[in-house]
Structures are given as structure tokens and as C-alpha cells.
């Protein structure tokens, strides 16, 4: 896939690399333009993505003299990226980027490190290495010291060390030089590189490639759209901070949902809701390792709550306080600030999170493949979460769209509370606890009757529909989830009528709004990608499968060249907006592919 060289503003044509500890985004010219240390929610030492006109600061780029084009692709079934840069005289280099990940000494080796290998492949290429990490959210370029074969970058309370067999003086002075042999760069912890750099780096790449290809080999992919599903699955795994099991909503902060909208949020945290959808999608592919790690994270969150309120989101380390501030030294994506650090949503009341803890956790009681099966102690802890769902299902909250200035009894939150009670009844029955089964089933039935009474408008005929909240008659796209949660059958007249009204109110051609009413920042200007995938699922389950396949194919055409999606999409121009890569959107691709694909039996 070849692109002409561009000098325009930042775009979301980005290629994630990572190892479930370190992650980075590489642009079309092989520049690392986003990467945080020591974790995804840390200081962005590579921040040129949000650095406005200062594109030469907060970046690591190999500039080919006379460059006219570039092409990129991942090594098959890995996040290891190859970028080819070609000059006007025909000379060319390939840059292989990856973050090491493989088993070593009985543990997973996943350092806070990026490896880059530059290979001359045609002519006599000359390159300049531009490596300028920053510190304190773009406040200043990192200081540096150097030795014979390394450079230390002082990026805060810690340092990064670049070990290389390239001439260190050329890198320090940013001089152009001819590259005549494979040249290796290891940017990682500030400690001497042990062993022969060339041999060790190549071994790291081979072992990392082998790890990912074996991981993909264990996925239960659908027959159709396998490449698309595999790329999404790998990227979702990269969004897990494996040390704790947390799953972040996206790798970035403050990419606007729409141009100049100031809907710029920091998504580098673990939302209970987003994580639920992520593990649900990966479970359908059989990627149980992500679920197992996440369940460990959830158990710590439940313990920390001590039977009380559970927040909508936490840091990847389980920290509860995520005070929201501004990175004043970063201009923002295409200069569209503000750049936010932290997220005030942690203070919000969102009652759907109780269901989103129960639903993935109950798998631990039934799935014999898991290394650690849930037991009665886990059930007791989960019942505490269920008690909160039961007590709060009819209380106002900010809802899944996280309204900052109003609260209502949101239907989605109530239905999630119903799901928590319903699934707890299933577990109690499995454990032989008949009295607890009856209790939780009775509570589930009570919530369901309340939703059917208070979240319905009309008499079931033309115009009747479920409402977004008990107090209103407006619609939002989360009502499409009533069938996914098994709250109602897709052929039920109430859902059929609701679906009809949802399409009239929120569908914009091939795309879906989350809601159309004004919120804290005015009317939404872009479609919410996961809602479009919910629309596709509802179409497929409503005997409109041909239309669903058409819309799914249309959504796939909006992916970046790396095969991914952000959170939002301009339904008129087709341009992607919002944080990237967005786990919600990748979940949509996986779920719809599984629902719409032809059966493997058709080729047997």
C-alpha cells in the first residue's frame, strides 16, 4: 500500500505497535508520534500527534533524503510493522518497528522499550535520525547525555537509553548519513544493553513474531473477514495493561469527537463498560488470556469497593482518583485543544457498571478452560455487586454517555442491573443455591417489569417505543442493546416498534448517532461507530441480513490503512474523529463479522 509523502497536519492514519506494557503510534512516514511511559496513561514522551505545529518535537523519525513515497504493512498476524520509504532516485529503506514480547526465564518479557531496525534495500539511501522525546506533557525537550554507543534521554523521574550501532554523533547532531547495512536501535530502560546488539535485536524480533503468530493461531475466527478480525483482536490485546489486567478504552487522549468541538477526552483509562465489551468480543474468539487477566483486575476493584460504590473507570493500576486537568504546553490534534489529562467521569454515578462487572465474571463459574475457576467466595463477592445493582437500578445516573450536567434513570443502566440479577440467578442455580437463585430471579423479574412499565411510551402500536430514560420520551442507540442482553426478543413487537423509531430518529444514511438531542456541548456532529455496529447487529437479528452485510462492508471501508477505527466518524465526509484506536469500534467489527459470516461448514 503506497502513499505519497505528505506534510499536512496530523491524521489518524496511524499504526499501533506494543507489547501490553509499552505502546506507540507510528505515522505514514515511519514517525513515532505518540507513546507514553512508563504506561499507557503516563507522560507522552512522543507527543507530536498533539503538538500542533511543533511536529519536529516529541517524535522519533527516520527521514530519507529525497523521499517521495512510503508504504506500510504489518508482518502477518503480528503488530510488528514494516515501513518502506522510497526516494526520488530510487533508493529505499525498510524500517521494522516492534516492542519485544516473549517468554523469558519463566516470565513474559515486555519491557518499556521500542526496537527499530533500518535496512537499506535499494540504491544508496541517506537518512537523518530525528529523535526528540519530551517531558512533562510537552513542556520541554528531554535533556540528554551520551556514551560511545548510547544516548540517555532524561524524560522525568527516569531515563531512557538508546543503544545503537549507528554513529551516535550523527544522531546527536541530526546529520544525514549513508546507511549501508542493517542498523539497529533499542530505546528502553536506562541500563547497559547486554549482548551483541545486532544478534539480540534480531532474536527479539523473531521471538516476538513467533509469540504473536502463535497467539493468533489459537483464535476461533469466523470464515469471512478473518484478516479484519485478527487485526482487531491483536489491537484489543495491545490495549490491555497486562501487569494488572486493566483494559484501556483507547491509546490516546484528546482527539476531538468533531472538529473544534472541545469534546476532547482522555481515554487512557479502564472503563468498566468498555472493558466488558472488549472481553466479550475476545471471548467469542476464544482469547481467554485477556479475560483471565481482566478478571484479576476486577477482583481487586471489587475488594477495594468493599461492597460499596464502584466507579465507571479507574487507572490501569486501579487508582480511583483521576483528576482532570489540561496539558497547557500541547496545542492539541491539528491545534484543536484542549489536551486533557485525567477524566472527571470517575466522579460520576453510572449504575450500568454493576452489570458490566457481573456479566464477564460469571463466565469464571462455567468455563472449564480457565486456569482459575470461580468459587463460592467469588460468588459472595459478586453478590455484593448485585446488591448495588438491585438498590440502584431505579436511581438517576449520568448514563453510559456520561452526561456532565444532568441525571436521569437511564433505561440502559436499569437493563444492565436486570442483567446482573438475572446472571446471578444463573450462577446460584449452577452452584445449587436454590434460595439465592429464587432471590435473584425475583429481583430480575421486578426490574424487568419496572422497565417495561416506565421506559415505554405508547400503546404498543405505531409510534410506541422504549425510551432512553424513565423520565423522558427521547431515544438513544443504547436501546439496541436490549436484544444483545437478552432482555427482549428481536421479534417482540415492542422492540420492532422501537427499532423503527430509532432508525427514523438516529440513522444518518449508513451511520448511527448515539443520540440526536443537545447535550452539554450542543448537538452531536458525528456518528458514534459502535452505535453503527449495534445497528448492523439489530438488522441481522431482525431478518434484514443483506442490509446488515452492506452496512458492515461500508464500515470496513472507513478503516485506516492499519485496519482500525477511532471512536467517531463524520457521516458526511467519512473522516474519522475521536480517540484511536477505540476498543468499542474494534469490538463492533469482531461481533458483526461473527454474526454475519458464512459458516465454516460451507467450505467443508
Coordinates of C-alpha atoms in Angstrom, one line a residue:
X1 CA 0.0 0.0 0.0
X2 CA 1.8 3.1 -1.3
X3 CA 1.2 6.7 -0.1
X4 CA 2.7 9.9 -1.5
X5 CA 4.8 11.8 1.1
X6 CA 2.6 14.4 2.9
X7 CA 3.5 17.3 5.1
X8 CA -0.1 18.1 6.1
X9 CA -1.4 18.2 9.7
X10 CA -1.7 15.1 11.9
X11 CA -4.1 12.4 10.8
X12 CA -5.4 9.2 12.3
X13 CA -3.6 7.1 9.6
X14 CA -1.6 5.6 12.5
X15 CA -0.2 2.1 13.1
X16 CA -0.1 0.8 16.7
X17 CA 2.8 -1.2 18.0
X18 CA 3.1 -2.5 21.5
X19 CA 3.6 -5.4 23.9
X20 CA 0.9 -4.9 26.6
X21 CA 3.2 -2.7 28.6
X22 CA 4.5 -0.1 26.1
X23 CA 2.6 1.1 23.1
X24 CA 3.3 3.6 20.4
X25 CA 1.6 5.0 17.2
X26 CA 3.6 5.2 14.0
X27 CA 2.5 7.6 11.3
X28 CA 2.7 7.1 7.5
X29 CA 6.3 8.4 7.3
X30 CA 7.6 6.0 9.9
X31 CA 7.5 8.6 12.7
X32 CA 6.6 7.5 16.2
X33 CA 4.2 10.4 17.0
X34 CA 2.6 9.1 20.2
X35 CA 3.9 7.0 23.0
X36 CA 3.7 7.2 26.8
X37 CA 5.9 5.9 29.6
X38 CA 6.1 4.0 31.8
X39 CA 2.5 3.1 31.0
X40 CA -0.2 4.0 28.5
X41 CA -1.6 6.6 30.9
X42 CA 1.9 8.1 31.6
X43 CA 3.8 11.1 30.2
X44 CA 3.7 11.1 26.4
X45 CA 7.4 11.4 25.6
X46 CA 6.4 11.1 22.0
X47 CA 3.6 13.6 21.6
X48 CA 3.9 15.3 18.2
X49 CA 0.4 14.0 17.4
X50 CA -0.9 16.6 19.8
X51 CA 2.0 19.1 19.4
X52 CA 0.4 21.4 16.9
X53 CA 2.9 23.0 14.5
X54 CA 5.9 21.6 16.5
X55 CA 6.0 18.4 14.5
X56 CA 9.7 18.0 15.0
X57 CA 9.4 17.8 18.8
X58 CA 8.1 14.7 20.6
X59 CA 8.9 12.4 17.7
X60 CA 11.2 9.7 16.5
X61 CA 11.6 9.7 12.8
X62 CA 13.9 8.4 10.1
X63 CA 14.0 11.0 7.3
X64 CA 15.1 9.6 3.9
X65 CA 16.8 12.2 1.8
X66 CA 14.7 12.9 -1.3
X67 CA 11.8 10.8 -0.1
X68 CA 8.8 10.7 -2.4
X69 CA 6.6 7.8 -1.2
X70 CA 6.1 5.3 1.6
X71 CA 4.2 2.1 2.1
X72 CA 3.4 0.1 5.3
X73 CA 2.2 -3.3 6.4
X74 CA 2.2 -5.4 9.5
X75 CA 4.1 -8.7 9.4
X76 CA 1.3 -11.3 9.1
X77 CA -0.6 -11.9 12.3
X78 CA 1.6 -9.6 14.4
X79 CA 1.8 -5.9 15.5
X80 CA 5.4 -5.8 14.1
X81 CA 5.3 -3.0 11.5
X82 CA 7.3 -2.6 8.3
X83 CA 7.5 0.8 6.6
X84 CA 9.2 1.3 3.2
X85 CA 10.5 4.7 2.4
X86 CA 11.5 5.4 -1.3
X87 CA 13.5 8.4 -2.6
X88 CA 13.2 10.1 -6.0
X89 CA 16.5 8.5 -7.1
X90 CA 15.0 5.0 -6.4
X91 CA 17.0 4.4 -3.2
X92 CA 14.9 2.9 -0.4
X93 CA 15.0 1.7 3.2
X94 CA 12.7 -0.5 5.2
X95 CA 12.1 0.2 8.9
X96 CA 10.9 -2.6 11.1
X97 CA 9.3 -1.5 14.3
X98 CA 8.2 -3.6 17.3
X99 CA 8.0 -3.8 21.1
X100 CA 9.6 -7.0 22.4
X101 CA 7.2 -9.6 23.9
X102 CA 8.1 -13.2 24.5
X103 CA 8.6 -15.6 27.4
X104 CA 12.0 -15.4 29.1
X105 CA 13.1 -17.1 32.3
X106 CA 9.6 -18.3 33.0
X107 CA 8.1 -14.8 32.7
X108 CA 6.7 -12.6 29.9
X109 CA 9.4 -10.2 28.8
X110 CA 7.6 -7.0 27.8
X111 CA 9.9 -4.1 28.6
X112 CA 9.1 -0.4 28.3
X113 CA 11.0 -0.4 25.0
X114 CA 10.8 0.2 21.3
X115 CA 13.0 -1.6 18.8
X116 CA 13.6 -0.2 15.3
X117 CA 15.7 -1.8 12.5
X118 CA 16.6 0.3 9.4
X119 CA 17.5 -1.8 6.3
X120 CA 18.9 -0.4 3.0
X121 CA 17.0 -2.2 0.3
X122 CA 17.8 -0.2 -2.9
X123 CA 20.3 2.3 -4.1
X124 CA 22.4 4.3 -1.7
X125 CA 19.9 5.7 0.8
X126 CA 20.8 8.6 3.1
X127 CA 18.9 9.1 6.3
X128 CA 18.6 11.6 9.2
X129 CA 17.6 10.3 12.6
X130 CA 15.4 12.8 14.4
X131 CA 14.8 11.6 18.0
X132 CA 13.4 14.2 20.3
X133 CA 11.4 12.8 23.2
X134 CA 9.8 15.4 25.5
X135 CA 8.9 15.5 29.2
X136 CA 6.0 16.8 31.3
X137 CA 3.4 16.7 28.6
X138 CA 5.3 18.7 26.1
X139 CA 6.8 21.2 28.5
X140 CA 10.3 20.8 27.1
X141 CA 12.6 18.5 25.0
X142 CA 14.2 15.9 27.2
X143 CA 17.8 16.5 28.2
X144 CA 20.4 14.0 27.2
X145 CA 23.9 12.6 27.8
X146 CA 25.7 10.1 25.8
X147 CA 28.4 7.4 25.7
X148 CA 30.2 5.7 22.9
X149 CA 27.3 3.6 21.7
X150 CA 24.3 5.0 23.6
X151 CA 22.4 8.2 24.3
X152 CA 20.5 8.8 27.6
X153 CA 17.3 10.8 27.5
X154 CA 16.1 12.4 30.8
X155 CA 12.4 12.2 30.5
X156 CA 11.4 12.8 34.1
X157 CA 12.0 10.8 37.2
X158 CA 13.5 8.1 35.0
X159 CA 15.7 8.0 31.9
X160 CA 15.5 6.1 28.6
X161 CA 18.6 4.7 26.9
X162 CA 19.1 4.4 23.2
X163 CA 21.5 1.6 22.4
X164 CA 22.5 1.6 18.7
X165 CA 25.2 0.5 16.2
X166 CA 24.5 3.7 14.2
X167 CA 27.1 6.6 14.6
X168 CA 26.0 8.3 17.8
X169 CA 27.4 11.7 16.7
X170 CA 25.2 11.7 13.6
X171 CA 22.1 11.2 15.8
X172 CA 23.1 13.8 18.3
X173 CA 23.7 16.4 15.6
X174 CA 20.9 15.2 13.3
X175 CA 23.2 14.8 10.4
X176 CA 22.3 13.0 7.2
X177 CA 24.4 9.9 6.6
X178 CA 24.5 7.0 4.2
X179 CA 23.1 3.7 5.5
X180 CA 24.9 0.8 4.0
X181 CA 24.0 -2.1 6.4
X182 CA 21.1 -3.0 8.7
X183 CA 21.2 -0.6 11.6
X184 CA 19.7 -1.3 15.0
X185 CA 18.1 0.9 17.6
X186 CA 16.9 -0.2 21.1
X187 CA 15.2 2.5 23.1
X188 CA 14.4 1.2 26.6
X189 CA 15.3 1.2 30.3
X190 CA 18.4 3.1 31.3
X191 CA 20.7 0.1 31.7
X192 CA 23.5 -1.3 29.6
X193 CA 22.4 -3.4 26.7
X194 CA 23.6 -7.0 27.4
X195 CA 25.0 -9.0 24.5
X196 CA 25.6 -8.3 20.8
X197 CA 23.1 -5.6 19.8
X198 CA 22.6 -6.9 16.2
X199 CA 22.1 -10.5 17.2
X200 CA 20.0 -9.8 20.3
X201 CA 17.6 -7.4 18.5
X202 CA 17.1 -9.8 15.6
X203 CA 16.4 -12.6 18.1
X204 CA 13.9 -10.4 19.9
X205 CA 12.1 -9.8 16.7
X206 CA 11.9 -13.4 15.8
X207 CA 10.6 -14.4 19.3
X208 CA 8.1 -11.6 19.3
X209 CA 6.9 -12.5 15.9
X210 CA 6.5 -16.2 17.0
X211 CA 4.6 -15.2 20.1
X212 CA 2.0 -13.2 18.3
X213 CA 1.5 -15.7 15.5
X214 CA 1.0 -18.5 18.0
X215 CA -1.4 -16.3 19.9
X216 CA -3.4 -15.6 16.7
X217 CA -3.3 -19.3 15.9
X218 CA -5.5 -20.0 18.9
X219 CA -8.3 -17.6 17.9
X220 CA -11.6 -19.0 16.7
X221 CA -12.2 -16.7 13.8
X222 CA -15.2 -16.6 11.5
X223 CA -14.8 -17.8 8.0
X224 CA -15.2 -14.4 6.4
X225 CA -13.3 -11.2 7.3
X226 CA -10.5 -13.1 9.0
X227 CA -7.8 -10.5 8.4
X228 CA -10.1 -7.8 9.7
X229 CA -10.9 -9.7 12.9
X230 CA -7.4 -10.8 13.5
X231 CA -6.1 -7.2 13.3
X232 CA -8.8 -6.0 15.7
X233 CA -8.1 -8.8 18.1
X234 CA -4.3 -8.1 18.2
X235 CA -5.0 -4.4 18.8
X236 CA -7.5 -5.1 21.6
X237 CA -4.9 -7.2 23.3
X238 CA -2.4 -4.3 22.9
X239 CA -5.0 -2.1 24.9
X240 CA -4.6 -4.4 27.9
X241 CA -2.0 -3.3 30.6
X242 CA -1.0 -6.9 31.3
X243 CA 0.7 -6.1 34.6
X244 CA -2.7 -5.5 36.2
X245 CA -5.2 -6.8 33.6
X246 CA -6.8 -3.4 33.0
X247 CA -8.0 -2.7 29.5
X248 CA -8.0 1.0 28.3
X249 CA -10.6 2.5 26.1
X250 CA -8.0 3.9 23.7
X251 CA -4.3 4.6 23.5
X252 CA -4.7 8.4 23.1
X253 CA -6.1 11.4 24.8
X254 CA -7.9 14.5 23.4
X255 CA -8.5 13.6 19.8
X256 CA -11.7 15.6 19.3
X257 CA -15.0 13.8 18.6
X258 CA -15.6 16.5 16.0
X259 CA -13.6 19.5 14.7
X260 CA -13.3 22.3 17.2
X261 CA -16.0 20.7 19.4
X262 CA -13.8 20.6 22.6
X263 CA -15.2 17.1 23.1
X264 CA -11.6 16.1 23.9
X265 CA -11.3 13.4 26.5
X266 CA -8.6 11.3 28.0
X267 CA -9.4 7.7 27.2
X268 CA -6.2 6.0 28.5
X269 CA -8.0 4.5 31.5
X270 CA -10.0 1.4 32.2
X271 CA -13.8 1.9 31.8
X272 CA -15.7 -1.0 33.3
X273 CA -18.2 -0.7 30.4
X274 CA -15.7 -0.6 27.6
X275 CA -13.7 -3.5 29.1
X276 CA -16.9 -5.6 29.4
X277 CA -17.5 -5.2 25.7
X278 CA -13.8 -5.9 24.9
X279 CA -13.6 -9.2 26.8
X280 CA -17.0 -10.2 25.5
X281 CA -15.7 -9.9 21.9
X282 CA -12.4 -11.6 22.6
X283 CA -14.2 -14.4 24.4
X284 CA -16.1 -15.1 21.2
X285 CA -12.8 -15.7 19.6
X286 CA -11.5 -17.8 22.5
X287 CA -8.9 -15.4 23.7
X288 CA -9.2 -16.3 27.3
X289 CA -5.9 -14.9 28.4
X290 CA -7.3 -11.4 28.2
X291 CA -10.4 -12.4 30.2
X292 CA -8.3 -14.1 32.9
X293 CA -6.1 -11.1 33.4
X294 CA -9.1 -8.7 33.4
X295 CA -11.0 -10.8 36.0
X296 CA -8.0 -10.4 38.3
X297 CA -8.2 -6.7 37.8
X298 CA -12.0 -6.8 38.6
X299 CA -11.5 -8.8 41.8
X300 CA -9.1 -6.1 43.0
X301 CA -11.7 -3.4 42.1
X302 CA -14.4 -5.3 44.0
X303 CA -12.2 -5.7 47.0
X304 CA -11.3 -2.1 47.0
X305 CA -15.0 -1.1 46.9
X306 CA -15.8 -3.2 50.0
X307 CA -19.4 -3.7 48.9
X308 CA -19.9 0.0 48.1
X309 CA -20.0 2.2 45.1
X310 CA -18.0 1.2 42.0
X311 CA -16.7 3.9 39.7
X312 CA -17.2 3.9 36.0
X313 CA -13.5 4.0 35.4
X314 CA -10.1 3.6 37.1
X315 CA -6.5 3.9 36.2
X316 CA -4.7 0.9 34.8
X317 CA -3.2 0.5 38.3
X318 CA -6.7 0.6 39.9
X319 CA -6.2 4.2 41.2
X320 CA -9.6 5.8 41.8
X321 CA -8.8 9.5 41.7
X322 CA -8.3 10.7 38.1
X323 CA -8.4 14.4 38.5
X324 CA -8.9 16.2 35.1
X325 CA -6.5 18.9 34.1
X326 CA -5.0 20.4 31.0
X327 CA -1.6 19.9 29.3
X328 CA -1.1 23.6 28.5
X329 CA 2.1 23.0 26.5
X330 CA 0.4 20.8 23.9
X331 CA -1.7 22.6 21.2
X332 CA -3.8 19.6 20.5
X333 CA -4.7 17.5 17.5
X334 CA -4.4 19.8 14.5
X335 CA -4.2 22.6 17.0
X336 CA -7.7 21.8 18.4
X337 CA -7.2 21.9 22.1
X338 CA -7.6 21.4 25.0
X339 CA -5.4 18.4 25.7
X340 CA -6.9 16.8 28.8
X341 CA -5.1 14.7 31.3
X342 CA -7.4 12.7 33.7
X343 CA -11.1 12.3 33.4
X344 CA -13.8 13.8 35.6
X345 CA -16.1 10.9 34.7
X346 CA -14.6 9.0 37.6
X347 CA -16.7 11.1 39.9
X348 CA -19.9 10.2 38.0
X349 CA -22.6 7.8 39.1
X350 CA -23.2 5.2 36.3
X351 CA -25.2 2.3 37.5
X352 CA -24.7 0.2 34.4
X353 CA -21.2 -0.7 35.7
X354 CA -22.6 -3.2 38.1
X355 CA -24.0 -5.4 35.3
X356 CA -20.8 -4.9 33.4
X357 CA -18.8 -6.4 36.3
X358 CA -21.2 -9.4 36.8
X359 CA -21.6 -10.4 33.1
X360 CA -17.9 -11.2 32.3
X361 CA -17.2 -12.5 35.8
X362 CA -19.9 -15.2 35.6
X363 CA -18.0 -17.0 32.9
X364 CA -15.5 -17.9 35.5
X365 CA -18.1 -20.3 37.1
X366 CA -18.9 -22.1 33.9
X367 CA -15.8 -22.2 31.6
X368 CA -13.7 -25.2 32.4
X369 CA -10.8 -23.9 30.2
X370 CA -9.9 -21.2 32.7
X371 CA -6.9 -21.7 34.9
X372 CA -8.7 -20.3 37.9
X373 CA -12.3 -21.3 38.2
X374 CA -14.6 -19.1 40.3
X375 CA -15.8 -20.5 43.6
X376 CA -18.4 -19.7 46.3
X377 CA -16.1 -17.0 47.8
X378 CA -16.2 -15.2 44.4
X379 CA -20.0 -15.7 44.3
X380 CA -20.3 -14.0 47.7
X381 CA -18.2 -11.0 46.4
X382 CA -20.3 -10.9 43.2
X383 CA -23.5 -10.8 45.2
X384 CA -22.3 -7.6 46.8
X385 CA -22.1 -6.1 43.4
X386 CA -25.5 -7.5 42.6
X387 CA -26.9 -5.8 45.8
X388 CA -25.7 -2.5 44.4
X389 CA -27.4 -3.2 41.1
X390 CA -30.6 -4.0 42.9
X391 CA -30.5 -1.0 45.1
X392 CA -29.6 1.5 42.4
X393 CA -31.4 0.3 39.3
X394 CA -34.2 2.9 39.6
X395 CA -32.0 5.8 40.7
X396 CA -30.8 8.6 38.5
X397 CA -27.3 8.4 37.0
X398 CA -25.2 10.1 34.3
X399 CA -25.8 7.1 31.9
X400 CA -23.4 5.4 29.6
X401 CA -23.0 8.6 27.5
X402 CA -21.6 10.3 30.7
X403 CA -23.7 13.5 30.7
X404 CA -22.0 16.0 32.8
X405 CA -24.9 18.3 33.7
X406 CA -27.9 16.1 34.1
X407 CA -29.0 12.8 35.6
X408 CA -32.0 10.5 34.9
X409 CA -33.0 6.9 35.4
X410 CA -31.5 5.6 32.2
X411 CA -33.0 2.6 30.6
X412 CA -29.7 1.1 29.6
X413 CA -28.5 1.3 33.3
X414 CA -31.7 -0.3 34.5
X415 CA -31.4 -3.1 32.0
X416 CA -27.8 -3.7 32.9
X417 CA -28.9 -4.0 36.5
X418 CA -31.5 -6.5 35.4
X419 CA -28.8 -8.5 33.6
X420 CA -26.7 -8.5 36.8
X421 CA -29.5 -10.1 38.8
X422 CA -30.5 -12.5 36.0
X423 CA -26.9 -13.8 35.6
X424 CA -26.5 -14.1 39.4
X425 CA -29.6 -16.3 39.4
X426 CA -28.0 -18.5 36.8
X427 CA -24.8 -18.8 38.8
X428 CA -26.7 -19.6 42.0
X429 CA -28.6 -22.3 40.2
X430 CA -25.3 -23.8 38.9
X431 CA -23.9 -23.8 42.5
X432 CA -27.0 -25.5 43.8
X433 CA -28.1 -22.4 45.9
X434 CA -31.8 -22.6 45.3
X435 CA -32.8 -19.9 47.8
X436 CA -30.3 -17.4 46.3
X437 CA -31.4 -18.4 42.8
X438 CA -35.0 -17.6 43.7
X439 CA -34.0 -14.3 45.3
X440 CA -32.0 -13.1 42.3
X441 CA -34.5 -14.3 39.7
X442 CA -37.3 -12.5 41.7
X443 CA -35.3 -9.3 41.7
X444 CA -34.6 -9.6 37.9
X445 CA -38.3 -10.1 37.3
X446 CA -39.1 -7.0 39.3
X447 CA -36.6 -4.8 37.4
X448 CA -37.9 -6.1 34.1
X449 CA -41.5 -5.3 34.9
X450 CA -40.4 -1.8 36.0
X451 CA -38.5 -1.2 32.8
X452 CA -41.5 -2.4 30.7
X453 CA -43.8 0.0 32.6
X454 CA -41.6 3.1 33.0
X455 CA -39.4 3.0 29.9
X456 CA -42.2 2.5 27.4
X457 CA -44.2 5.2 25.6
X458 CA -47.3 4.5 23.6
X459 CA -49.7 1.6 23.5
X460 CA -47.6 -0.9 21.5
X461 CA -48.9 0.3 18.2
X462 CA -47.5 2.8 15.7
X463 CA -45.1 5.2 17.4
X464 CA -44.7 3.3 20.7
X465 CA -41.1 2.7 21.7
X466 CA -38.7 2.3 24.6
X467 CA -37.3 5.5 25.9
X468 CA -33.7 6.4 26.8
X469 CA -34.8 7.1 30.4
X470 CA -37.8 6.6 32.7
X471 CA -38.4 10.4 32.8
X472 CA -38.3 11.2 29.0
X473 CA -39.5 10.1 25.6
X474 CA -36.4 10.6 23.6
X475 CA -34.4 7.7 22.0
X476 CA -30.7 6.8 22.2
X477 CA -28.8 4.0 20.4
X478 CA -28.2 2.0 23.6
X479 CA -31.8 0.7 23.3
X480 CA -30.4 -1.5 20.5
X481 CA -28.6 -3.4 23.3
X482 CA -31.8 -4.8 24.7
X483 CA -31.6 -7.7 22.4
X484 CA -27.9 -8.3 22.9
X485 CA -28.5 -8.5 26.7
X486 CA -31.4 -10.9 26.1
X487 CA -33.8 -8.5 27.8
X488 CA -36.2 -8.8 24.8
X489 CA -36.6 -10.9 21.7
X490 CA -35.8 -9.1 18.4
X491 CA -39.1 -10.2 17.0
X492 CA -41.1 -8.8 20.0
X493 CA -43.5 -6.0 18.8
X494 CA -42.1 -3.6 21.4
X495 CA -38.6 -4.0 20.0
X496 CA -39.7 -3.9 16.4
X497 CA -41.5 -0.6 17.0
X498 CA -38.6 0.8 19.0
X499 CA -36.1 -0.2 16.2
X500 CA -38.3 1.5 13.6
X501 CA -38.3 4.7 15.6
X502 CA -34.6 4.5 16.3
X503 CA -33.8 4.4 12.6
X504 CA -36.0 7.4 11.9
X505 CA -34.5 9.4 14.7
X506 CA -30.8 8.5 14.7
X507 CA -29.9 6.9 11.5
X508 CA -27.9 9.1 9.1
X509 CA -27.5 7.1 5.9
X510 CA -25.1 4.2 6.7
X511 CA -24.3 5.5 10.1
X512 CA -25.9 5.9 13.6
X513 CA -25.8 8.7 16.1
X514 CA -25.8 7.8 19.8
X515 CA -28.5 10.4 20.3
X516 CA -29.7 13.5 18.5
X517 CA -30.7 15.7 21.3
X518 CA -28.4 18.5 22.6
X519 CA -26.1 17.7 25.4
X520 CA -23.6 19.6 27.5
X521 CA -21.7 20.6 24.3
X522 CA -24.6 21.1 21.9
X523 CA -25.8 18.7 19.2
X524 CA -23.6 15.7 18.3
X525 CA -21.9 16.3 14.9
X526 CA -20.5 12.9 14.2
X527 CA -21.7 9.3 14.2
X528 CA -20.6 7.0 17.1
X529 CA -19.0 4.0 15.4
X530 CA -20.1 1.4 18.0
X531 CA -23.7 2.5 17.5
X532 CA -23.5 1.8 13.8
X533 CA -22.3 -1.7 14.6
X534 CA -25.2 -2.1 17.1
X535 CA -27.5 -1.0 14.2
X536 CA -25.9 -3.7 12.0
X537 CA -26.4 -6.4 14.7
X538 CA -30.0 -5.4 15.1
X539 CA -30.6 -5.5 11.3
X540 CA -29.1 -9.0 11.2
X541 CA -31.2 -10.2 14.1
X542 CA -34.4 -8.7 12.5
X543 CA -34.2 -10.7 9.3
X544 CA -32.5 -7.9 7.4
X545 CA -29.2 -9.6 6.9
X546 CA -28.5 -8.5 3.4
X547 CA -28.8 -4.8 4.5
X548 CA -26.6 -5.6 7.6
X549 CA -23.9 -7.1 5.4
X550 CA -24.0 -4.0 3.1
X551 CA -23.6 -1.6 6.0
X552 CA -20.8 -3.7 7.5
X553 CA -18.9 -3.7 4.3
X554 CA -19.4 0.1 4.2
X555 CA -18.0 0.5 7.7
X556 CA -15.0 -1.6 6.9
X557 CA -14.1 0.8 4.1
X558 CA -13.8 3.6 6.6
X559 CA -11.0 1.8 8.5
X560 CA -7.5 3.3 8.4
X561 CA -4.8 1.6 6.3
X562 CA -3.8 -0.2 9.5
X563 CA -7.3 -1.8 9.5
X564 CA -8.6 0.1 12.6
X565 CA -11.2 2.6 13.6
X566 CA -11.4 5.6 16.0
X567 CA -14.4 6.4 18.1
X568 CA -16.4 8.7 15.8
X569 CA -17.0 9.3 12.1
X570 CA -18.2 12.3 10.1
X571 CA -21.2 10.8 8.4
X572 CA -21.0 13.3 5.5
X573 CA -17.2 13.3 4.7
X574 CA -16.4 9.9 6.2
X575 CA -13.4 11.3 8.1
X576 CA -12.5 9.6 11.4
X577 CA -12.5 11.5 14.6
X578 CA -12.2 10.7 18.3
X579 CA -9.5 8.7 20.2
X580 CA -7.6 6.0 18.5
X581 CA -7.7 3.0 18.3
X582 CA -11.1 2.8 20.0
X583 CA -11.8 -0.5 21.6
X584 CA -15.6 -0.1 21.2
X585 CA -15.2 0.2 17.5
X586 CA -12.9 -2.8 17.1
X587 CA -15.4 -4.8 19.2
X588 CA -18.0 -3.9 16.7
X589 CA -16.0 -5.3 13.8
X590 CA -15.4 -8.6 15.6
X591 CA -19.0 -9.0 16.8
X592 CA -20.5 -8.2 13.4
X593 CA -18.1 -10.4 11.5
X594 CA -19.0 -13.3 13.7
X595 CA -22.7 -12.6 13.3
X596 CA -22.7 -12.1 9.6
X597 CA -20.1 -14.6 8.4
X598 CA -20.9 -17.7 6.4
X599 CA -20.4 -20.9 8.4
X600 CA -17.2 -22.9 8.2
X601 CA -19.4 -25.8 7.3
X602 CA -19.9 -24.2 3.8
X603 CA -16.3 -25.0 2.9
X604 CA -16.0 -28.4 4.4

